């Protein structure tokens, strides 16, 4: 059932291959079919076949598909880049300066580390800037002596940061790519072992790779031919976090025998939608030309609607969803509202709630951002890595034990003097003799709890459950809640976490280190089913998804393209090109119907009351041919016209609901 281009991509196994897969052109199917082809024809053993993608969800879905097609599919190595890096570091830990059980710190904890390394009096904003800069250097694979910066002390702080993280046996997420890369560069025997182990490597969403990720792929492959990279240069929208679209050209340079297969037949959208997408994206330069097409028919014209205000835009979009759903007997989940920035969702949410329309917002607060989950994660980290000072500081007085800041400060000073971890200092009572007797007793009890659970000969999920019971964490959460609803929500978070940990352990009964590694790589729980609800999400969050009906809102100059992105960019042309790719992503999410809107005047965030900016339609709208649009580009209707339209729409909806 593959088309000729898909079949060619599957069967090309004797040279490096780049598969340029347009939006909705079946790239995931090609990857899984190729896995089956390689294994079923004995071209690669399952345990030697590696596939890398960018999200846990994508890796999970890919593995489920592949396992249904491949004998012994459970042995396939399908993971994110970070999970592969973690696995490599675990297996080769003896060749590094780290120890087993290392912690992975989140962005907030890393920022605190950088702040501690800066001289007193330095503003927090500089710590933020340095954190972003260090992340950028790591994404490029640079060591402190390779960086080029005009920021005073930046390279020195970078070196201190690396040294401190090593001293507490911890890494950040960038290290999960950088440290394996440095290891392979410096340890020829390790590099040889991994090249021998990988029989075939497939890279999904290749256009999103940064320099370090590309170098890791190149190191693992050498000049080998058993490599397939799948991606779409027109959907490269993560330049702000280090993605290098130039990696497409680098692949051709570093693998001279590279073959290129283009997947251009789209199985998602109508021809009208695809023609609009092609018309917009053709204004960007392309290392490889392609044009997506569909045989699903012309479909509806694209609706382009101007509004006088953001409030009217929200009101009319939600009214239209309700009306269309009723007329066409659709489900709410068939509709999606897409926008460039999160702040645009507020008015849409309000309108949805007023009209009792169910919705789910993607890209909101992560499960792992809640204080209760951070507390429990910190306990797990400390049990696995006693040198984790950040985890120690979070849990030493959580729940409240009467261990004050002066006591913690004393422990910190002793640790620095003795070049020891905080927990190690507490484990030697004689070093704490200067503290009040009551404080010494409380620290002793804390150490006892940690030691006891480190020594329990049980599975990780049982240890965690025991710890939560012993510290009476659930009761403390209830007591610390401000109101009844907060108590319910906080308790549910803790219970959900414990259930989740138990489910992760399953029948395998993971060791604490394995549980820590798994949890550290999660950015959110597995997405729960939204049910029958309208989806709200940013264009970045929408990539990879599809909906029958899409409302692309706020398509205005200053929003899409975004003014900040252009102002902050070193190269304005590159910024415009990435913003245009975001527009392309938004258009190609629609399967049957696309409605685009813009507002003539919009109030900016933090703008004084009574003032508005005139943005006007985005330049990208001028790139869509007139014949693809229902209605001409026009100024927003007058206030009288808009009121008449509102009245007419509400009357029609009321009549429909009453019928």
mmCIF file with all atom_site columns, C-alpha atoms in Angstrom, residues 190-334:
data_model
loop_
_atom_site.group_PDB
_atom_site.id
_atom_site.type_symbol
_atom_site.label_atom_id
_atom_site.label_alt_id
_atom_site.label_comp_id
_atom_site.label_asym_id
_atom_site.label_entity_id
_atom_site.label_seq_id
_atom_site.pdbx_PDB_ins_code
_atom_site.Cartn_x
_atom_site.Cartn_y
_atom_site.Cartn_z
_atom_site.occupancy
_atom_site.B_iso_or_equiv
_atom_site.pdbx_formal_charge
_atom_site.auth_seq_id
_atom_site.auth_comp_id
_atom_site.auth_asym_id
_atom_site.auth_atom_id
_atom_site.pdbx_PDB_model_num
ATOM 1   C CA . UNK A 1 190 ? 33.965  3.341  23.136 1.00 0.00 ? 190 UNK A CA 1
ATOM 2   C CA . UNK A 1 191 ? 33.280  4.844  19.704 1.00 0.00 ? 191 UNK A CA 1
ATOM 3   C CA . UNK A 1 192 ? 34.293  1.597  17.982 1.00 0.00 ? 192 UNK A CA 1
ATOM 4   C CA . UNK A 1 193 ? 32.074  -0.463 20.292 1.00 0.00 ? 193 UNK A CA 1
ATOM 5   C CA . UNK A 1 194 ? 28.991  1.670  19.573 1.00 0.00 ? 194 UNK A CA 1
ATOM 6   C CA . UNK A 1 195 ? 29.609  1.762  15.832 1.00 0.00 ? 195 UNK A CA 1
ATOM 7   C CA . UNK A 1 196 ? 29.791  -2.016 15.884 1.00 0.00 ? 196 UNK A CA 1
ATOM 8   C CA . UNK A 1 197 ? 26.620  -2.236 17.964 1.00 0.00 ? 197 UNK A CA 1
ATOM 9   C CA . UNK A 1 198 ? 24.478  -0.022 15.712 1.00 0.00 ? 198 UNK A CA 1
ATOM 10  C CA . UNK A 1 199 ? 23.514  -1.975 12.616 1.00 0.00 ? 199 UNK A CA 1
ATOM 11  C CA . UNK A 1 200 ? 21.195  0.707  11.237 1.00 0.00 ? 200 UNK A CA 1
ATOM 12  C CA . UNK A 1 201 ? 20.272  4.187  12.458 1.00 0.00 ? 201 UNK A CA 1
ATOM 13  C CA . UNK A 1 202 ? 17.123  6.143  11.610 1.00 0.00 ? 202 UNK A CA 1
ATOM 14  C CA . UNK A 1 203 ? 16.588  9.775  12.636 1.00 0.00 ? 203 UNK A CA 1
ATOM 15  C CA . UNK A 1 204 ? 13.077  11.232 12.677 1.00 0.00 ? 204 UNK A CA 1
ATOM 16  C CA . UNK A 1 205 ? 12.347  15.000 12.564 1.00 0.00 ? 205 UNK A CA 1
ATOM 17  C CA . UNK A 1 206 ? 15.890  15.500 11.299 1.00 0.00 ? 206 UNK A CA 1
ATOM 18  C CA . UNK A 1 207 ? 15.265  19.188 10.566 1.00 0.00 ? 207 UNK A CA 1
ATOM 19  C CA . UNK A 1 208 ? 15.011  19.812 14.332 1.00 0.00 ? 208 UNK A CA 1
ATOM 20  C CA . UNK A 1 209 ? 18.538  18.597 15.156 1.00 0.00 ? 209 UNK A CA 1
ATOM 21  C CA . UNK A 1 210 ? 21.029  21.020 16.653 1.00 0.00 ? 210 UNK A CA 1
ATOM 22  C CA . UNK A 1 211 ? 24.784  20.910 16.056 1.00 0.00 ? 211 UNK A CA 1
ATOM 23  C CA . UNK A 1 212 ? 25.561  18.543 18.953 1.00 0.00 ? 212 UNK A CA 1
ATOM 24  C CA . UNK A 1 213 ? 22.821  16.127 17.923 1.00 0.00 ? 213 UNK A CA 1
ATOM 25  C CA . UNK A 1 214 ? 24.045  16.088 14.341 1.00 0.00 ? 214 UNK A CA 1
ATOM 26  C CA . UNK A 1 215 ? 27.637  15.530 15.479 1.00 0.00 ? 215 UNK A CA 1
ATOM 27  C CA . UNK A 1 216 ? 26.462  12.650 17.679 1.00 0.00 ? 216 UNK A CA 1
ATOM 28  C CA . UNK A 1 217 ? 24.741  11.041 14.674 1.00 0.00 ? 217 UNK A CA 1
ATOM 29  C CA . UNK A 1 218 ? 27.822  11.577 12.537 1.00 0.00 ? 218 UNK A CA 1
ATOM 30  C CA . UNK A 1 219 ? 30.117  10.060 15.156 1.00 0.00 ? 219 UNK A CA 1
ATOM 31  C CA . UNK A 1 220 ? 27.937  6.991  15.587 1.00 0.00 ? 220 UNK A CA 1
ATOM 32  C CA . UNK A 1 221 ? 27.738  6.470  11.820 1.00 0.00 ? 221 UNK A CA 1
ATOM 33  C CA . UNK A 1 222 ? 31.237  7.441  10.728 1.00 0.00 ? 222 UNK A CA 1
ATOM 34  C CA . UNK A 1 223 ? 31.142  7.143  6.930  1.00 0.00 ? 223 UNK A CA 1
ATOM 35  C CA . UNK A 1 224 ? 28.719  4.230  7.141  1.00 0.00 ? 224 UNK A CA 1
ATOM 36  C CA . UNK A 1 225 ? 25.839  3.799  4.723  1.00 0.00 ? 225 UNK A CA 1
ATOM 37  C CA . UNK A 1 226 ? 23.292  2.409  7.196  1.00 0.00 ? 226 UNK A CA 1
ATOM 38  C CA . UNK A 1 227 ? 21.644  5.740  7.930  1.00 0.00 ? 227 UNK A CA 1
ATOM 39  C CA . UNK A 1 228 ? 18.222  7.178  7.083  1.00 0.00 ? 228 UNK A CA 1
ATOM 40  C CA . UNK A 1 229 ? 17.250  10.704 8.109  1.00 0.00 ? 229 UNK A CA 1
ATOM 41  C CA . UNK A 1 230 ? 13.633  11.771 7.703  1.00 0.00 ? 230 UNK A CA 1
ATOM 42  C CA . UNK A 1 231 ? 12.529  15.370 7.913  1.00 0.00 ? 231 UNK A CA 1
ATOM 43  C CA . UNK A 1 232 ? 11.004  18.430 6.306  1.00 0.00 ? 232 UNK A CA 1
ATOM 44  C CA . UNK A 1 233 ? 12.964  21.646 5.930  1.00 0.00 ? 233 UNK A CA 1
ATOM 45  C CA . UNK A 1 234 ? 9.646   23.524 5.642  1.00 0.00 ? 234 UNK A CA 1
ATOM 46  C CA . UNK A 1 235 ? 8.738   22.496 9.196  1.00 0.00 ? 235 UNK A CA 1
ATOM 47  C CA . UNK A 1 236 ? 11.977  23.563 10.882 1.00 0.00 ? 236 UNK A CA 1
ATOM 48  C CA . UNK A 1 237 ? 10.502  25.848 13.567 1.00 0.00 ? 237 UNK A CA 1
ATOM 49  C CA . UNK A 1 238 ? 12.847  25.421 16.524 1.00 0.00 ? 238 UNK A CA 1
ATOM 50  C CA . UNK A 1 239 ? 15.761  27.698 15.629 1.00 0.00 ? 239 UNK A CA 1
ATOM 51  C CA . UNK A 1 240 ? 15.217  29.539 18.935 1.00 0.00 ? 240 UNK A CA 1
ATOM 52  C CA . UNK A 1 241 ? 16.281  26.417 20.811 1.00 0.00 ? 241 UNK A CA 1
ATOM 53  C CA . UNK A 1 242 ? 19.257  25.548 18.623 1.00 0.00 ? 242 UNK A CA 1
ATOM 54  C CA . UNK A 1 243 ? 17.833  23.591 15.667 1.00 0.00 ? 243 UNK A CA 1
ATOM 55  C CA . UNK A 1 244 ? 20.009  24.054 12.591 1.00 0.00 ? 244 UNK A CA 1
ATOM 56  C CA . UNK A 1 245 ? 18.263  23.828 9.240  1.00 0.00 ? 245 UNK A CA 1
ATOM 57  C CA . UNK A 1 246 ? 21.781  23.860 7.739  1.00 0.00 ? 246 UNK A CA 1
ATOM 58  C CA . UNK A 1 247 ? 22.156  20.263 8.938  1.00 0.00 ? 247 UNK A CA 1
ATOM 59  C CA . UNK A 1 248 ? 20.304  19.216 5.776  1.00 0.00 ? 248 UNK A CA 1
ATOM 60  C CA . UNK A 1 249 ? 23.146  20.588 3.656  1.00 0.00 ? 249 UNK A CA 1
ATOM 61  C CA . UNK A 1 250 ? 25.778  19.227 6.072  1.00 0.00 ? 250 UNK A CA 1
ATOM 62  C CA . UNK A 1 251 ? 24.372  15.741 5.622  1.00 0.00 ? 251 UNK A CA 1
ATOM 63  C CA . UNK A 1 252 ? 25.001  15.943 1.884  1.00 0.00 ? 252 UNK A CA 1
ATOM 64  C CA . UNK A 1 253 ? 28.522  17.258 2.476  1.00 0.00 ? 253 UNK A CA 1
ATOM 65  C CA . UNK A 1 254 ? 29.549  14.734 5.148  1.00 0.00 ? 254 UNK A CA 1
ATOM 66  C CA . UNK A 1 255 ? 27.933  11.743 3.423  1.00 0.00 ? 255 UNK A CA 1
ATOM 67  C CA . UNK A 1 256 ? 28.947  12.195 -0.244 1.00 0.00 ? 256 UNK A CA 1
ATOM 68  C CA . UNK A 1 257 ? 26.989  9.140  -1.431 1.00 0.00 ? 257 UNK A CA 1
ATOM 69  C CA . UNK A 1 258 ? 23.762  10.477 0.107  1.00 0.00 ? 258 UNK A CA 1
ATOM 70  C CA . UNK A 1 259 ? 20.574  9.568  -1.762 1.00 0.00 ? 259 UNK A CA 1
ATOM 71  C CA . UNK A 1 260 ? 17.510  11.810 -1.553 1.00 0.00 ? 260 UNK A CA 1
ATOM 72  C CA . UNK A 1 261 ? 13.887  10.652 -1.783 1.00 0.00 ? 261 UNK A CA 1
ATOM 73  C CA . UNK A 1 262 ? 11.036  13.166 -1.694 1.00 0.00 ? 262 UNK A CA 1
ATOM 74  C CA . UNK A 1 263 ? 7.626   12.320 -0.273 1.00 0.00 ? 263 UNK A CA 1
ATOM 75  C CA . UNK A 1 264 ? 5.264   14.861 -1.807 1.00 0.00 ? 264 UNK A CA 1
ATOM 76  C CA . UNK A 1 265 ? 1.864   13.152 -1.882 1.00 0.00 ? 265 UNK A CA 1
ATOM 77  C CA . UNK A 1 266 ? -0.167  14.412 1.045  1.00 0.00 ? 266 UNK A CA 1
ATOM 78  C CA . UNK A 1 267 ? -2.822  12.128 2.564  1.00 0.00 ? 267 UNK A CA 1
ATOM 79  C CA . UNK A 1 268 ? -4.285  14.713 4.928  1.00 0.00 ? 268 UNK A CA 1
ATOM 80  C CA . UNK A 1 269 ? -5.522  17.889 3.263  1.00 0.00 ? 269 UNK A CA 1
ATOM 81  C CA . UNK A 1 270 ? -7.513  19.182 0.335  1.00 0.00 ? 270 UNK A CA 1
ATOM 82  C CA . UNK A 1 271 ? -5.738  20.632 -2.716 1.00 0.00 ? 271 UNK A CA 1
ATOM 83  C CA . UNK A 1 272 ? -6.858  24.161 -1.847 1.00 0.00 ? 272 UNK A CA 1
ATOM 84  C CA . UNK A 1 273 ? -5.164  24.003 1.557  1.00 0.00 ? 273 UNK A CA 1
ATOM 85  C CA . UNK A 1 274 ? -1.976  22.510 0.094  1.00 0.00 ? 274 UNK A CA 1
ATOM 86  C CA . UNK A 1 275 ? -1.854  25.061 -2.725 1.00 0.00 ? 275 UNK A CA 1
ATOM 87  C CA . UNK A 1 276 ? -2.022  27.834 -0.127 1.00 0.00 ? 276 UNK A CA 1
ATOM 88  C CA . UNK A 1 277 ? 0.763   26.203 1.895  1.00 0.00 ? 277 UNK A CA 1
ATOM 89  C CA . UNK A 1 278 ? 2.958   25.807 -1.202 1.00 0.00 ? 278 UNK A CA 1
ATOM 90  C CA . UNK A 1 279 ? 2.310   29.404 -2.246 1.00 0.00 ? 279 UNK A CA 1
ATOM 91  C CA . UNK A 1 280 ? 3.478   30.691 1.157  1.00 0.00 ? 280 UNK A CA 1
ATOM 92  C CA . UNK A 1 281 ? 6.519   28.495 1.645  1.00 0.00 ? 281 UNK A CA 1
ATOM 93  C CA . UNK A 1 282 ? 7.911   28.989 -1.875 1.00 0.00 ? 282 UNK A CA 1
ATOM 94  C CA . UNK A 1 283 ? 9.110   32.422 -0.685 1.00 0.00 ? 283 UNK A CA 1
ATOM 95  C CA . UNK A 1 284 ? 11.734  30.653 1.482  1.00 0.00 ? 284 UNK A CA 1
ATOM 96  C CA . UNK A 1 285 ? 15.025  29.371 0.034  1.00 0.00 ? 285 UNK A CA 1
ATOM 97  C CA . UNK A 1 286 ? 15.262  25.572 -0.214 1.00 0.00 ? 286 UNK A CA 1
ATOM 98  C CA . UNK A 1 287 ? 18.300  23.280 -0.387 1.00 0.00 ? 287 UNK A CA 1
ATOM 99  C CA . UNK A 1 288 ? 15.940  20.686 -1.928 1.00 0.00 ? 288 UNK A CA 1
ATOM 100 C CA . UNK A 1 289 ? 12.853  21.722 -3.867 1.00 0.00 ? 289 UNK A CA 1
ATOM 101 C CA . UNK A 1 290 ? 9.544   19.936 -3.261 1.00 0.00 ? 290 UNK A CA 1
ATOM 102 C CA . UNK A 1 291 ? 5.845   20.629 -3.644 1.00 0.00 ? 291 UNK A CA 1
ATOM 103 C CA . UNK A 1 292 ? 3.188   18.700 -1.741 1.00 0.00 ? 292 UNK A CA 1
ATOM 104 C CA . UNK A 1 293 ? 0.001   17.658 -3.527 1.00 0.00 ? 293 UNK A CA 1
ATOM 105 C CA . UNK A 1 294 ? -3.158  15.692 -2.834 1.00 0.00 ? 294 UNK A CA 1
ATOM 106 C CA . UNK A 1 295 ? -5.751  13.683 -4.753 1.00 0.00 ? 295 UNK A CA 1
ATOM 107 C CA . UNK A 1 296 ? -8.407  14.289 -2.078 1.00 0.00 ? 296 UNK A CA 1
ATOM 108 C CA . UNK A 1 297 ? -10.161 16.931 -4.185 1.00 0.00 ? 297 UNK A CA 1
ATOM 109 C CA . UNK A 1 298 ? -10.165 20.724 -4.222 1.00 0.00 ? 298 UNK A CA 1
ATOM 110 C CA . UNK A 1 299 ? -12.191 21.113 -1.037 1.00 0.00 ? 299 UNK A CA 1
ATOM 111 C CA . UNK A 1 300 ? -13.482 24.370 0.430  1.00 0.00 ? 300 UNK A CA 1
ATOM 112 C CA . UNK A 1 301 ? -11.917 27.734 -0.174 1.00 0.00 ? 301 UNK A CA 1
ATOM 113 C CA . UNK A 1 302 ? -9.977  29.188 2.758  1.00 0.00 ? 302 UNK A CA 1
ATOM 114 C CA . UNK A 1 303 ? -12.037 31.630 4.833  1.00 0.00 ? 303 UNK A CA 1
ATOM 115 C CA . UNK A 1 304 ? -10.181 34.859 5.595  1.00 0.00 ? 304 UNK A CA 1
ATOM 116 C CA . UNK A 1 305 ? -11.954 37.102 8.116  1.00 0.00 ? 305 UNK A CA 1
ATOM 117 C CA . UNK A 1 306 ? -10.898 40.478 9.533  1.00 0.00 ? 306 UNK A CA 1
ATOM 118 C CA . UNK A 1 307 ? -12.185 41.659 12.927 1.00 0.00 ? 307 UNK A CA 1
ATOM 119 C CA . UNK A 1 308 ? -12.233 45.000 14.669 1.00 0.00 ? 308 UNK A CA 1
ATOM 120 C CA . UNK A 1 309 ? -10.941 43.640 17.993 1.00 0.00 ? 309 UNK A CA 1
ATOM 121 C CA . UNK A 1 310 ? -9.537  40.536 19.631 1.00 0.00 ? 310 UNK A CA 1
ATOM 122 C CA . UNK A 1 311 ? -12.742 40.227 21.685 1.00 0.00 ? 311 UNK A CA 1
ATOM 123 C CA . UNK A 1 312 ? -14.853 40.079 18.538 1.00 0.00 ? 312 UNK A CA 1
ATOM 124 C CA . UNK A 1 313 ? -12.468 37.551 17.003 1.00 0.00 ? 313 UNK A CA 1
ATOM 125 C CA . UNK A 1 314 ? -12.842 35.242 20.022 1.00 0.00 ? 314 UNK A CA 1
ATOM 126 C CA . UNK A 1 315 ? -16.608 35.663 20.194 1.00 0.00 ? 315 UNK A CA 1
ATOM 127 C CA . UNK A 1 316 ? -17.116 34.944 16.497 1.00 0.00 ? 316 UNK A CA 1
ATOM 128 C CA . UNK A 1 317 ? -14.700 31.993 16.307 1.00 0.00 ? 317 UNK A CA 1
ATOM 129 C CA . UNK A 1 318 ? -16.435 30.193 19.184 1.00 0.00 ? 318 UNK A CA 1
ATOM 130 C CA . UNK A 1 319 ? -19.891 31.029 17.820 1.00 0.00 ? 319 UNK A CA 1
ATOM 131 C CA . UNK A 1 320 ? -18.857 29.632 14.443 1.00 0.00 ? 320 UNK A CA 1
ATOM 132 C CA . UNK A 1 321 ? -17.536 26.412 16.003 1.00 0.00 ? 321 UNK A CA 1
ATOM 133 C CA . UNK A 1 322 ? -20.833 25.888 17.827 1.00 0.00 ? 322 UNK A CA 1
ATOM 134 C CA . UNK A 1 323 ? -22.827 26.653 14.683 1.00 0.00 ? 323 UNK A CA 1
ATOM 135 C CA . UNK A 1 324 ? -20.713 24.453 12.369 1.00 0.00 ? 324 UNK A CA 1
ATOM 136 C CA . UNK A 1 325 ? -20.727 21.570 14.815 1.00 0.00 ? 325 UNK A CA 1
ATOM 137 C CA . UNK A 1 326 ? -24.503 21.626 15.066 1.00 0.00 ? 326 UNK A CA 1
ATOM 138 C CA . UNK A 1 327 ? -25.099 21.999 11.308 1.00 0.00 ? 327 UNK A CA 1
ATOM 139 C CA . UNK A 1 328 ? -22.637 19.328 10.218 1.00 0.00 ? 328 UNK A CA 1
ATOM 140 C CA . UNK A 1 329 ? -23.156 16.952 13.188 1.00 0.00 ? 329 UNK A CA 1
ATOM 141 C CA . UNK A 1 330 ? -19.471 17.060 14.141 1.00 0.00 ? 330 UNK A CA 1
ATOM 142 C CA . UNK A 1 331 ? -17.663 16.507 17.416 1.00 0.00 ? 331 UNK A CA 1
ATOM 143 C CA . UNK A 1 332 ? -15.892 19.287 19.306 1.00 0.00 ? 332 UNK A CA 1
ATOM 144 C CA . UNK A 1 333 ? -12.618 17.374 18.940 1.00 0.00 ? 333 UNK A CA 1
ATOM 145 C CA . UNK A 1 334 ? -12.763 17.931 15.165 1.00 0.00 ? 334 UNK A CA 1
#
